[in-house]
Amino acid sequence: MTGRAETLRVGVIGTGAMGASHVTTLATSVPGAEVTALHDVDAPRADRLAAEVGAASVPSASELIESDRVDAVVVASPDATHELLVLECLAARKPVLCEKPLALGVDGSQRIVDAEVVLGRRLVQVGFMRRYDSAYRALREAVLGGDLGTPRAVHCVHRNAHAQPGATSDSVIMGSMVHELDIVPWLVDDPLTGITVVAALSAGDAFADLQVAVLETASGLVATVEVFVNAEYGYDIGCEVVGTAGTARLTAPYGLARRRNGVDGRGVAADFVERFVGAYAWHGVTDYVDGSSPDGRPRSW
Amino acid sequence: MTGRAETLRVGVIGTGAMGASHVTTLATSVPGAEVTALHDVDAPRADRLAAEVGAASVPSASELIESDRVDAVVVASPDATHELLVLECLAARKPVLCEKPLALGVDGSQRIVDAEVVLGRRLVQVGFMRRYDSAYRALREAVLGGDLGTPRAVHCVHRNAHAQPGATSDSVIMGSMVHELDIVPWLVDDPLTGITVVAALSAGDAFADLQVAVLETASGLVATVEVFVNAEYGYDIGCEVVGTAGTARLTAPYGLARRRNGVDGRGVAADFVERFVGAYAWHGVTDYVDGSSPDGRPRSW
Amino acid sequence: MTGRAETLRVGVIGTGAMGASHVTTLATSVPGAEVTALHDVDAPRADRLAAEVGAASVPSASELIESDRVDAVVVASPDATHELLVLECLAARKPVLCEKPLALGVDGSQRIVDAEVVLGRRLVQVGFMRRYDSAYRALREAVLGGDLGTPRAVHCVHRNAHAQPGATSDSVIMGSMVHELDIVPWLVDDPLTGITVVAALSAGDAFADLQVAVLETASGLVATVEVFVNAEYGYDIGCEVVGTAGTARLTAPYGLARRRNGVDGRGVAADFVERFVGAYAWHGVTDYVDGSSPDGRPRSW
Amino acid sequence: MTGRAETLRVGVIGTGAMGASHVTTLATSVPGAEVTALHDVDAPRADRLAAEVGAASVPSASELIESDRVDAVVVASPDATHELLVLECLAARKPVLCEKPLALGVDGSQRIVDAEVVLGRRLVQVGFMRRYDSAYRALREAVLGGDLGTPRAVHCVHRNAHAQPGATSDSVIMGSMVHELDIVPWLVDDPLTGITVVAALSAGDAFADLQVAVLETASGLVATVEVFVNAEYGYDIGCEVVGTAGTARLTAPYGLARRRNGVDGRGVAADFVERFVGAYAWHGVTDYVDGSSPDGRPRSW
């Protein structure tokens, strides 16, 4: 048991849905964290939110990053700005949590990795919050602890109720399937070596809103992934790891079951906020300061 | 409500594990059926079983097929004999239920189909018993009845506790995955158009005991299949159909749950006999006589 | 494995809902049984049903019981006739399955028991079909096999969607709770010694449609029972046995689960026919002939 | 969304298992709370814990209660001291959370209620933490929101793996069943009017470690309660509310399911800490300061 660490002062860039959610979580649910500065190109929106949490609204992102009152930064601004802002944080030697994507392409991501390597210190986390979900963590412990024998296969399901406006066949992979590409190698501690994607596409479909992938890893494990962004019935995340000695799978954190009108049912989450609320609030100050997660895998949260 | 149909007299060729199981089921659990003749190259084995159920032990398969006391035939002899025996049944114009495989290859299967077409009457069923499992049938009704909207994806899992002696990478597909290749198009009433198989194979593995396949159908639906023949923990069959309006999946027919030693658990079946006992007993005399199953898909049971 | 026993010729008295259901089950699903005679005071109704199954419609119950073409009798006529008809069956030394109640009161039931004792042979079964339900049987095996240690408590739930017309506070006990009074001592092999009933009764209720009972057994075990005959959402039967080493409980035989409209749900049965269809068809000829059930507890089925 | 409230300085009396757990929770998981003072008759134990969390170790309980550095008090000392310490907190007009029991008997509890009434302000909470459990809260919302129609019955199960040393037939009620006596009227917003307790007691039992109760409420609802303090298999809390339009029940917050050795299983909690960890950390500063819980039921937490 330890007492509370000193307060970490966080600046948040971007106050849209994700940014505002980070501000609320940090201000009310993360012991040891304090939101001291906000920036948004929509200054009035940043001003309002800043007033609510007692933070300063700062006129530019660079000023926020360099501020003496900011120990760590959250980047939740539009995708195109991520790479530059993260590089600025590295230059200022401040820990940064960047919402996905880290950059717009492979080259940009590589530039960030290179900068961090030069710095010799890990400061960047990407917003893969599942690693902080208690169920995913229990699943990983079961796998790495040997409970399932040798892992041989993984099955992932990722369903959103409704596609976001402007969704494309590409964004299904970049915005949704990317979570599975992060979590599978993390769960089995085994890097990906190959991926095959098959779109379920009928004549007349505007884009491939349901896609299936087969992933292969270095050790010979195979994973299947379904991503369906128009599942309609709700937000649903499934994961099963199959080993030589048994299997383990996520079960939804239902809490309550009802029997009504001939159905014995449980509620499905409406969206990722409802499903992963605990994961967003989980990590404490230590994770920010040293850029590490408790499992010794520092690059993401 | 209808009264009992006249008795159907069945002859069974092959009295090994599957053949003996058919004899028992027919003799004790299928109203309207009677086992009148048995044949096995191991004559003493056939004699013993015949004595138990009051049937005749017949010295040759051909004699059994042509016997006046046999209205319909079950072929459960070694694989290599199937094609010829089924063709003999067709020649005798008797309904025949043949255990899989129907023949040793594509050519043999085609010869049987051609013979049946010439005959102008469907008399051949293959032992795909899942179509008679109440859960699979309920799943199919949910799909074809429109409950799930348009079906978009299917996920199948097929696990045996232990590979059979002599199992090979090929037999995993021919003996096990073949059930999924039968059931997926049946469930969604949509023919297969493509299949990609990926083996989960590590250095040192004797054969690919875990294989994953991606199936594609004419309408653009995609299915994933996992077959794992050394799952160790038990025999486990899973199937989920994903539609635009919702999903439906098989749930194991557990019946009983226990809480012991820190676990809230339910028993997994040991093998396919335990899991599908109801499916084997399901069909009645009508199915044999007119070679049709109740859903109007006559070729299999 | 055994061959089929000789045919048992059954006569059915009463062709209302329960009687007609017995006729159908016997005619189509019970290997070795044949319905040869029917009687109903509504003669045209009996005639129609008899024609369907190839049985004779007999003008009186006594004639049916004494008929040379009837080996065993099912009594499904109005409650007030049960005692006399069962006594007639005993006089004719024919096995009889009587729907509950066996008689209208304690005295009538005792007269039947006395007659059977004088006869020196058990011929009477009462329609407690749960003892033939596979899940209840598995539960009993778990208990008596010692899997749960010493049984200490039982919890029963019995819900009907809608009360039958004319239901009273008494009929809730006599018609519904009676199943629990039969099944609890059977499950734990321990006779009841006491019962306390508490009605959940609000001002304005026409009768006590929800009643709770606490049962006590000879060994000191305690059982709770809820009977609710207006549960509205469906027909629902629950049973949990709590032992020193663990618990076991019935799970509904769902087969299929669906996710739709924000709910992950499974269907609840509409009525007892749907829930216990297997139990009605379970028993074979042997049970009728020697009046015994396979577990050596002969008086009920 | 609101910013963080000012820090509340909490003093904790008693640093045994429960007291130390409160200290840890307050120090690390309750935003806005700070532990500033500890007291225990085992001074070295209090000193060690105080050093860990940066609090003062205070030589007497009275001194802690009256300290200028203490805004609110947690009483987790031996049961016999509760009444007096709570009265002292009231005299000092400081909010107090007292572990159960509030006093050793009815008279003592009444004296505290009287004192609070005189004070005209609610300052006392008792440690009924279930009211802060997310599943119980969802269940209450379902009931009071009308989802189940009119509530008619409640079924509660409360199982501990092992009785505490020195447990008696009385302590099963006072220490364990008391949670059900608190939660049932809270869930259905309907006061208890009667209770009947039946012990499952066999010859040779040292005390009644399994007891069943039937509760009745003012509106005519009936509840059953099983408390079993030697359940061996784990800590298990169940609750189902039965209404005219349906039922709702707690489901265990499993998170993970495994299939191993023929069992499809989920882990049962080992003890109440594991099961209710979220409930202990749930409430924030506001609850302490104004003695109210968010649902407007101020006396307990």
Short mmCIF file of N, CA and C in Angstrom, two decimals, chain D residues 61 66 87 215 226 229 293 300:
data_model
loop_
_atom_site.label_atom_id
_atom_site.label_comp_id
_atom_site.label_asym_id
_atom_site.label_seq_id
_atom_site.Cartn_x
_atom_site.Cartn_y
_atom_site.Cartn_z
N ALA D 61 -9.01 8.00 20.59
CA ALA D 61 -10.10 8.16 19.63
C ALA D 61 -10.76 9.52 19.79
N GLU D 66 -12.02 15.03 17.75
CA GLU D 66 -12.09 16.48 17.99
C GLU D 66 -11.02 17.26 17.23
N LEU D 87 -21.59 8.57 18.99
CA LEU D 87 -22.18 9.67 19.77
C LEU D 87 -21.18 10.81 19.91
N LEU D 215 -39.09 -12.82 4.62
CA LEU D 215 -39.37 -11.45 5.02
C LEU D 215 -40.69 -11.01 4.41
N GLU D 226 -31.40 -16.88 1.93
CA GLU D 226 -30.53 -17.94 2.42
C GLU D 226 -29.21 -17.34 2.82
N VAL D 229 -22.77 -19.69 5.80
CA VAL D 229 -21.44 -19.15 6.06
C VAL D 229 -20.32 -20.18 5.93
N SER D 293 -26.39 9.85 0.44
CA SER D 293 -25.99 9.10 -0.73
C SER D 293 -26.74 9.69 -1.92
N SER D 300 -27.19 5.43 5.14
CA SER D 300 -26.20 4.37 4.94
C SER D 300 -25.40 4.63 3.67
#
